[in-house]
Short mmCIF file of C-alpha atoms in Angstrom, two decimals:
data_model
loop_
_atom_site.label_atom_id
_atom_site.label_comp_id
_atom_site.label_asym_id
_atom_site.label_seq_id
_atom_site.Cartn_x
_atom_site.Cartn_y
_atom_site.Cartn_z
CA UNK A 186 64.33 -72.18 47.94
CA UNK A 187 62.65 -71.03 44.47
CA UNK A 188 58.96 -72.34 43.68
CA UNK A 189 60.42 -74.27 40.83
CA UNK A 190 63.16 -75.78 42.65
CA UNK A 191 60.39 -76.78 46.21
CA UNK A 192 57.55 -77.92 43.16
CA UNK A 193 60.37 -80.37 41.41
CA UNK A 194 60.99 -81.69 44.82
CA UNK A 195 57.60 -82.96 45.40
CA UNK A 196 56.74 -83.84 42.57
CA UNK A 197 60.13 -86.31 42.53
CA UNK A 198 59.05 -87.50 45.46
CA UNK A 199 55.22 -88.15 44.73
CA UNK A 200 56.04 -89.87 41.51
CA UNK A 201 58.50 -92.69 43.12
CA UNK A 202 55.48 -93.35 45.81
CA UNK A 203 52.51 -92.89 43.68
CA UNK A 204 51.17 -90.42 45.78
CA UNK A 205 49.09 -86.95 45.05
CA UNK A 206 50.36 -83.75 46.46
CA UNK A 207 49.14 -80.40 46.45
CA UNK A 208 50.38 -76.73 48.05
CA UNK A 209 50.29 -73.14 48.33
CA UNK A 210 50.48 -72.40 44.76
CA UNK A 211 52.14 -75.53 43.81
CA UNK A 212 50.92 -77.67 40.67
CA UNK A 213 49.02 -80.76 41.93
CA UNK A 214 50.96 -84.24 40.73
CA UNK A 215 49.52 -87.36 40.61
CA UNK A 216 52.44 -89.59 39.93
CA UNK A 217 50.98 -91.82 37.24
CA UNK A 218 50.27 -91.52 33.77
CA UNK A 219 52.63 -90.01 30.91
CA UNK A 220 52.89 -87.35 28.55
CA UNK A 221 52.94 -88.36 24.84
CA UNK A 222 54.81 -85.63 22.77
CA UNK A 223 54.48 -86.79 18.56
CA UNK A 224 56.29 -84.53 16.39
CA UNK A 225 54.65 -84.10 13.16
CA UNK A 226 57.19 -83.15 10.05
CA UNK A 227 57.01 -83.50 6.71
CA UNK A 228 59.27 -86.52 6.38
CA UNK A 229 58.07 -89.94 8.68
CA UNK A 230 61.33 -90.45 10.58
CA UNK A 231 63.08 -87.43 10.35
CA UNK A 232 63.70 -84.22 11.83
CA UNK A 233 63.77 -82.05 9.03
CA UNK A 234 64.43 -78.56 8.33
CA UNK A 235 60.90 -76.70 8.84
CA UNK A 236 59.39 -78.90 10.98
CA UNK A 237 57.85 -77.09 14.13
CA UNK A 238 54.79 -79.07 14.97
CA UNK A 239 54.38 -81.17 18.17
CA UNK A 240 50.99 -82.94 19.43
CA UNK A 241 51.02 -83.06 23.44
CA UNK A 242 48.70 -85.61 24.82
CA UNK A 243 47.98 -85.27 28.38
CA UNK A 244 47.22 -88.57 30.36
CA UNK A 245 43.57 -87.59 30.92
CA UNK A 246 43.17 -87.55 27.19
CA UNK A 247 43.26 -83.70 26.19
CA UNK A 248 45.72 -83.15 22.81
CA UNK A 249 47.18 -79.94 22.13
CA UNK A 250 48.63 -78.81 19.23
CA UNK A 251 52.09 -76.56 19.02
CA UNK A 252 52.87 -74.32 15.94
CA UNK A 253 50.95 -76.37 13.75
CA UNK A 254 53.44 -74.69 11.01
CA UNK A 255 53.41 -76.15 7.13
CA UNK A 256 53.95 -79.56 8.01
CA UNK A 257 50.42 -80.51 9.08
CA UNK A 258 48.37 -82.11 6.17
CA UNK A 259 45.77 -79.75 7.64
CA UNK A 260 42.99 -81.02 9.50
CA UNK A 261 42.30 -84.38 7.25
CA UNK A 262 45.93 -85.20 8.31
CA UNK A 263 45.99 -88.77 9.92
CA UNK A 264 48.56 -88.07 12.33
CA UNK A 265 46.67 -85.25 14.11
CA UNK A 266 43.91 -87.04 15.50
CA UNK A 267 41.70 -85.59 18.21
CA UNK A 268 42.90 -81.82 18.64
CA UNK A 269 41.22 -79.81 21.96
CA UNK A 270 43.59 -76.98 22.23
CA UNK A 271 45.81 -75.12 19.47
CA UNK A 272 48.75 -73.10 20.35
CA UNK A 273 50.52 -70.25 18.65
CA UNK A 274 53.66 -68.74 19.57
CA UNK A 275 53.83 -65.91 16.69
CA UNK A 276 52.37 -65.06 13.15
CA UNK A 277 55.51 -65.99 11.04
CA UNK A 278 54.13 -68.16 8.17
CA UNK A 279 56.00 -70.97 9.31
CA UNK A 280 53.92 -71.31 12.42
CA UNK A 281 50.80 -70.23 11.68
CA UNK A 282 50.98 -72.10 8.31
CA UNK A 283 50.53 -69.89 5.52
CA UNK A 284 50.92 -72.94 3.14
CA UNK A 285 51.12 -76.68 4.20
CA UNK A 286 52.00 -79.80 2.74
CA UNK A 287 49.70 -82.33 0.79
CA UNK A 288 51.34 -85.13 2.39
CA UNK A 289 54.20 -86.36 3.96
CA UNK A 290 57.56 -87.87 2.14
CA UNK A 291 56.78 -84.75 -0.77
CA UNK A 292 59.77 -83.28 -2.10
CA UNK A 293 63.56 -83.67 0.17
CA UNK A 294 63.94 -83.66 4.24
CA UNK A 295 65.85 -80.58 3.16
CA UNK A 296 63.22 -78.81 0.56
CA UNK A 297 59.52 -80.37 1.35
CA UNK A 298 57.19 -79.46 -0.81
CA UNK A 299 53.99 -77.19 0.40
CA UNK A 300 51.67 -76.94 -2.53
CA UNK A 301 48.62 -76.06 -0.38
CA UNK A 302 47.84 -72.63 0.28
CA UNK A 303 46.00 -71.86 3.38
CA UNK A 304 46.01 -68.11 2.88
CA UNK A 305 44.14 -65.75 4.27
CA UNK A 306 42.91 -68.22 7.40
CA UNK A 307 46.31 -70.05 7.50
CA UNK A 308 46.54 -73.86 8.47
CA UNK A 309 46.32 -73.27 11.86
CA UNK A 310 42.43 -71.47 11.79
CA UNK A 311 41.79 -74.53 9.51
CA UNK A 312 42.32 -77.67 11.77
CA UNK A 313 41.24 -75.33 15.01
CA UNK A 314 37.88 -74.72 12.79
CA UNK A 315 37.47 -78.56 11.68
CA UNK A 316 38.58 -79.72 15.11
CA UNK A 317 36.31 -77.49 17.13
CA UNK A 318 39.54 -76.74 18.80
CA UNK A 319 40.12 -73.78 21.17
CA UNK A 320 43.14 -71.52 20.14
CA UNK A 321 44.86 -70.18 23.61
CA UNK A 322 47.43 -67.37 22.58
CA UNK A 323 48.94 -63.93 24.39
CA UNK A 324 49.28 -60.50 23.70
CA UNK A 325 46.97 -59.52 20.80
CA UNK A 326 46.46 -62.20 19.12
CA UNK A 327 43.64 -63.46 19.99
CA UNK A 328 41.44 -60.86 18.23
CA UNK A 329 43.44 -62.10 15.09
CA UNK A 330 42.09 -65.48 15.64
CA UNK A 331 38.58 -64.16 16.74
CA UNK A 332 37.98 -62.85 14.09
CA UNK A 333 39.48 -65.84 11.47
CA UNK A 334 37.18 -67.76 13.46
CA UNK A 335 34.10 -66.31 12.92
CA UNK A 336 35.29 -65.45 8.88
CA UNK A 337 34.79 -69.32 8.76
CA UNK A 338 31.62 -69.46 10.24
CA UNK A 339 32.78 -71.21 13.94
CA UNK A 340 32.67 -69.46 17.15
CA UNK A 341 34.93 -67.03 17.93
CA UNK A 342 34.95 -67.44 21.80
CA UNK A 343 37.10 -70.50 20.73
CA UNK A 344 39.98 -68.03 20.57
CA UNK A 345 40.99 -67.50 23.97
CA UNK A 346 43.60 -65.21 25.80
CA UNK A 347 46.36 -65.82 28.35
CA UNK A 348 48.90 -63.33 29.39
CA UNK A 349 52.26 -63.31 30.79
CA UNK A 350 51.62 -64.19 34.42
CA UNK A 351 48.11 -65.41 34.09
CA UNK A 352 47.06 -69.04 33.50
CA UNK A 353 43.82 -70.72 32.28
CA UNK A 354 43.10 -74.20 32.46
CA UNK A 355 42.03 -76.32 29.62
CA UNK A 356 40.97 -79.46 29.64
CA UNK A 357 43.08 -80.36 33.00
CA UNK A 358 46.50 -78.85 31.25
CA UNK A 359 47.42 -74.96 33.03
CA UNK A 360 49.07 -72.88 30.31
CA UNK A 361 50.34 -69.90 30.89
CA UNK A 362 52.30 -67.51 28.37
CA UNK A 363 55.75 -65.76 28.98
CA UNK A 364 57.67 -63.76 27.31
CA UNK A 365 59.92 -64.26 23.78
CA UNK A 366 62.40 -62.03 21.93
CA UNK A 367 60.99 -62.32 18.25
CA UNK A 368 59.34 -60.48 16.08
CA UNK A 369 55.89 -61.05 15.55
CA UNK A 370 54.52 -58.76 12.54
CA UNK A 371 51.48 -60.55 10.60
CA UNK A 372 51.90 -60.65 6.85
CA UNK A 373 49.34 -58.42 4.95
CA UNK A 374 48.78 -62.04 2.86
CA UNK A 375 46.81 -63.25 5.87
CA UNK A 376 44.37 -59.57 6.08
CA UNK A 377 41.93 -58.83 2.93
CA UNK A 378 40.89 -55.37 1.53
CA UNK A 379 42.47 -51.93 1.89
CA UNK A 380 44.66 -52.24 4.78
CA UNK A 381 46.09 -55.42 3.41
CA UNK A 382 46.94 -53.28 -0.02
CA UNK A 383 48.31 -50.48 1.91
CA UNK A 384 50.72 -52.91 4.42
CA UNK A 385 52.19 -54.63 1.30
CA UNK A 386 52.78 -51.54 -0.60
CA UNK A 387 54.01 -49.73 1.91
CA UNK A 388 56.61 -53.32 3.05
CA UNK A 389 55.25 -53.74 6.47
CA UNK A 390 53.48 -56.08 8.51
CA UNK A 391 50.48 -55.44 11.18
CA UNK A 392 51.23 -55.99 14.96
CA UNK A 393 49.60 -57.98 17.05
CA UNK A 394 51.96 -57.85 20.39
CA UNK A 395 54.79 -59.20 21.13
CA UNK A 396 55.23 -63.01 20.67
CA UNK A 397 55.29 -65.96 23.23
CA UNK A 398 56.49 -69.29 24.68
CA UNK A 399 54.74 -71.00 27.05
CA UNK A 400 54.39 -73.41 30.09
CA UNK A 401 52.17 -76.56 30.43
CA UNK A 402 51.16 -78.12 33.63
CA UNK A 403 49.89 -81.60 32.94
CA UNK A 404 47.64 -83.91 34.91
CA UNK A 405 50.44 -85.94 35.77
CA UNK A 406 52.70 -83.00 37.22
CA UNK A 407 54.93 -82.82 34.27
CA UNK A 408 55.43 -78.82 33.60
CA UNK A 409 56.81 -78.22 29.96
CA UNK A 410 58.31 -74.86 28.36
CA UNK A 411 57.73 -73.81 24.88
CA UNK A 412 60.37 -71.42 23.76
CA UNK A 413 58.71 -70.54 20.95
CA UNK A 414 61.04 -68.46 18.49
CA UNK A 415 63.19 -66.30 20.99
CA UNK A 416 66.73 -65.15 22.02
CA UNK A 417 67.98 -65.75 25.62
CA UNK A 418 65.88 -64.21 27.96
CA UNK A 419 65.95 -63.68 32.07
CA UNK A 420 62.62 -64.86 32.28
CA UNK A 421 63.87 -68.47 31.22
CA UNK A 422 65.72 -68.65 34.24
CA UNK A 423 62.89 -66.41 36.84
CA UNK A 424 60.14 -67.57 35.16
CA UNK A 425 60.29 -70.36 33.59
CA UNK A 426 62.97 -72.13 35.82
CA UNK A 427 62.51 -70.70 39.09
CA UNK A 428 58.69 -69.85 39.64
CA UNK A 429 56.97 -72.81 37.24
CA UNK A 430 59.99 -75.42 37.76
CA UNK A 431 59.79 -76.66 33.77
CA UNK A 432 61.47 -80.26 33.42
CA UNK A 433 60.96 -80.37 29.87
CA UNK A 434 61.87 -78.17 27.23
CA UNK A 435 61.11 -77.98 24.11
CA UNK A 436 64.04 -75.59 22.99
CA UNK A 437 64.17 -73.85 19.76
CA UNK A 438 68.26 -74.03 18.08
CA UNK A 439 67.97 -72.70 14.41
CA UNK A 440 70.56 -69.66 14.89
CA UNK A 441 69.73 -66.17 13.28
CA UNK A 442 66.12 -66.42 13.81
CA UNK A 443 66.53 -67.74 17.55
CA UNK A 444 68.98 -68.92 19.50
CA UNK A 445 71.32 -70.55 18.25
CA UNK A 446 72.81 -74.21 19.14
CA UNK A 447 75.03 -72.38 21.88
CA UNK A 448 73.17 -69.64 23.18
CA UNK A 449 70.00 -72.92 23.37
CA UNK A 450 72.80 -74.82 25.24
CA UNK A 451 73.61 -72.05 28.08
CA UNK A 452 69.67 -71.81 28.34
CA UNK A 453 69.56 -75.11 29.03
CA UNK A 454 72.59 -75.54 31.39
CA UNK A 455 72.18 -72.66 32.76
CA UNK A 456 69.30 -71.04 33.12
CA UNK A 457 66.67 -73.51 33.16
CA UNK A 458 68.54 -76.74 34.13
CA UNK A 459 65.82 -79.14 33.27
CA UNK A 460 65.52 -83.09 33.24
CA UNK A 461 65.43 -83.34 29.42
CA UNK A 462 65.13 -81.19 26.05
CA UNK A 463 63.94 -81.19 23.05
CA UNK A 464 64.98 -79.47 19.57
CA UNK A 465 63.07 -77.57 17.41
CA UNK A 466 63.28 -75.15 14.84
CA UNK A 467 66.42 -76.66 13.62
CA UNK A 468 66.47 -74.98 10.11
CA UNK A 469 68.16 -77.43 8.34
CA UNK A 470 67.70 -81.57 7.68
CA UNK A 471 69.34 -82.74 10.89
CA UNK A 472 68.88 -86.27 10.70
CA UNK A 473 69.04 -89.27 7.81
CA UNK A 474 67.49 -92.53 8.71
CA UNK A 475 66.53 -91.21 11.80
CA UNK A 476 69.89 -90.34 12.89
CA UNK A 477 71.25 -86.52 13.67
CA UNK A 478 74.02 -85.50 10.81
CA UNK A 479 76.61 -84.81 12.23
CA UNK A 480 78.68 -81.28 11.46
CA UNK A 481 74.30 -80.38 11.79
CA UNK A 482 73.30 -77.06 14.59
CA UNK A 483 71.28 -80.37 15.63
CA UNK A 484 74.64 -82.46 16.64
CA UNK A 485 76.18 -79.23 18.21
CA UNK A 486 73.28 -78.74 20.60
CA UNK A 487 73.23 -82.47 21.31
CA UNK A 488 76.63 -82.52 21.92
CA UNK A 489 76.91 -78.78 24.32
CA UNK A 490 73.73 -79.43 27.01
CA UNK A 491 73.83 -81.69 30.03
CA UNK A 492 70.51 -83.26 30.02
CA UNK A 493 69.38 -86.19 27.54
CA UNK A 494 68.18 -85.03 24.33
CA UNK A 495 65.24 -86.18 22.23
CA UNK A 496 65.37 -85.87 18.72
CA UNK A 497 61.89 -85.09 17.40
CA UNK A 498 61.45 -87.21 14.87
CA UNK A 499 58.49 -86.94 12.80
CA UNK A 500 55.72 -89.49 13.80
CA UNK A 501 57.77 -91.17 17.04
CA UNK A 502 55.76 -90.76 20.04
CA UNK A 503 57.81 -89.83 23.00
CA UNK A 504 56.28 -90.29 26.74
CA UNK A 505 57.00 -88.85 29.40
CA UNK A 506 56.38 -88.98 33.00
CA UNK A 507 55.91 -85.88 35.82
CA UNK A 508 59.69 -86.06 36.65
CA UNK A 509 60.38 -85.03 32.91
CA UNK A 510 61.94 -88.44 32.19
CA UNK A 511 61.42 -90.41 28.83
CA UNK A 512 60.41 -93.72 29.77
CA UNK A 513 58.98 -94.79 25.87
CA UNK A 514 60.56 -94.40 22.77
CA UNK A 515 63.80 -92.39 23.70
CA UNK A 516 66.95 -92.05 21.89
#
């Protein structure tokens, strides 16, 4: 019996009695408390068609920030709150943030409007910087940040690195990184001076590794997996399903750029088999009034997996407990 498959077990079985458990290289659960997982998109309500942001709040208190992307009002934003811990899966501009929006409700679910440019720091640097927040990424980019850091005059040890295999604990959340299929070439719009001129001119972009998804282990046992952008992998099912046991998944369905809604479907029925999943990187408006369109990539992923879905709709606070469950403010 896999790691995954023994760590699920007990951690079912502490959550129904309340009890702690801890093993050989098993993540410790505690049974109580929940996970709050707020999307933030650029239209209250919706799930629209570059959102990528998601605020995890771990029982203890600790709030980490996914892909904080162009739909964060940067730092003054106030939906972020409290940030302790910013995560980046890759460099594309619609992660990082290489423009954001004003505010929310600015232009259509389907075109927002992103007047603010953020470049060369990108959004992300900025609410890590005004937050005193620590960035945790792989590969190489964590020299990126370093040095972004220290450009705007915070410390640069706040840019910390975790590789595939490794873990560091922050703030009583484990996070590890493991490996995406993506690209992950920085845009010569976030560098200054020569090499910036030569990159553009020549129609390239700098490398800083390859890019990531990662796993959370919360306080209360709940163990999440961020696909980040990425095509179907073996690691989802050795890694992420079998060795770290994930019960949530926050699954990335846009098509061309990443998986698309059937490929994210056979990841989640068969390769990492969680309790529950939720969409992202959806590339188009999926939902009006808070409710998925159908004919949408959104409604065909709903529609293909086997688990309960949870559309992320922008400012709805989802909880969860260490099972994986939604038990507040589930569809």
């Amino acid at each position: 019996m896999s790691n995954g498959i023994v760590r699920r077990t007990l951690v079912g079985i502490a959550a129904s009695a309340g009890l702690f458990v801890a093993g050989a290289g098993l993540a410790q659960a505690q049974g109580d408390g929940q996970v709050k997982v707020t999307p933030l998109g650029s239209h209250d309500g919706e799930f629209c068609v570059v959102d990528r942001a998601m605020v995890f709040e771990d029982p203890n208190g600790t709030r980490i920030l996914y892909d904080a992307g162009r739909t964060v009002a940067g730092a003054d934003d106030p939906r972020l709150g409290d940030i302790d811990v910013v995560l980046v899966s890759h460099m594309h501009g619609d992660h990082v943030g290489d423009r954001r929006i004003e505010a929310v409700n600015r232009g259509a679910c389907g075109s927002p409007e992103f007047p603010v440019v953020t470049l060369p720091q990108s959004n992300t640097v900025d609410i890590a910087v005004a937050k005193q927040a620590t960035i945790v990424t792989g590969s190489e980019m964590p020299a990126f940040f370093a040095a972004k850091l220290e450009a705007a005059g915070a410390d640069k040890s706040r840019s910390q690195l975790v590789r595939f295999g490794a873990s560091k604990e922050v703030g009583g959340v484990k996070i590890t990184t493991v490996p995406a299929v993506h690209s992950n070439g920085v845009s010569p719009s976030f560098l200054t001076g020569p090499l910036a001129e030569h990159l553009k001119a020549a129609g390239v972009s700098a490398s800083v590794g390859p890019p990531t998804g990662y796993v959370l282990t919360f306080s209360n046992g709940l163990v999440v997996y961020l696909s980040g952008d990425t095509g179907i992998t073996a690691e989802q099912k050795l890694v992420v399903a079998d060795h770290y046991g994930a019960e949530l998944v926050v699954m990335n369905i846009g098509d061309t750029y990443t998986t698309g809604p059937a490929e994210a479907a056979y990841v989640i029925n068969d390769l990492i088999k969680p309790r529950a999943v939720i969409p992202s990187h959806a590339n188009e408006p999926a939902t009006e009034g808070g409710k998925v369109k159908e004919g949408t990539r959104t409604a065909a992923f709903r529609d293909a997996v086997n688990v309960p879905v949870h559309i992320p709709l922008s400012g709805r606070t989802m909880a969860f407990n260490g099972n994986g469950k939604c038990v507040d403010i589930c569809d």
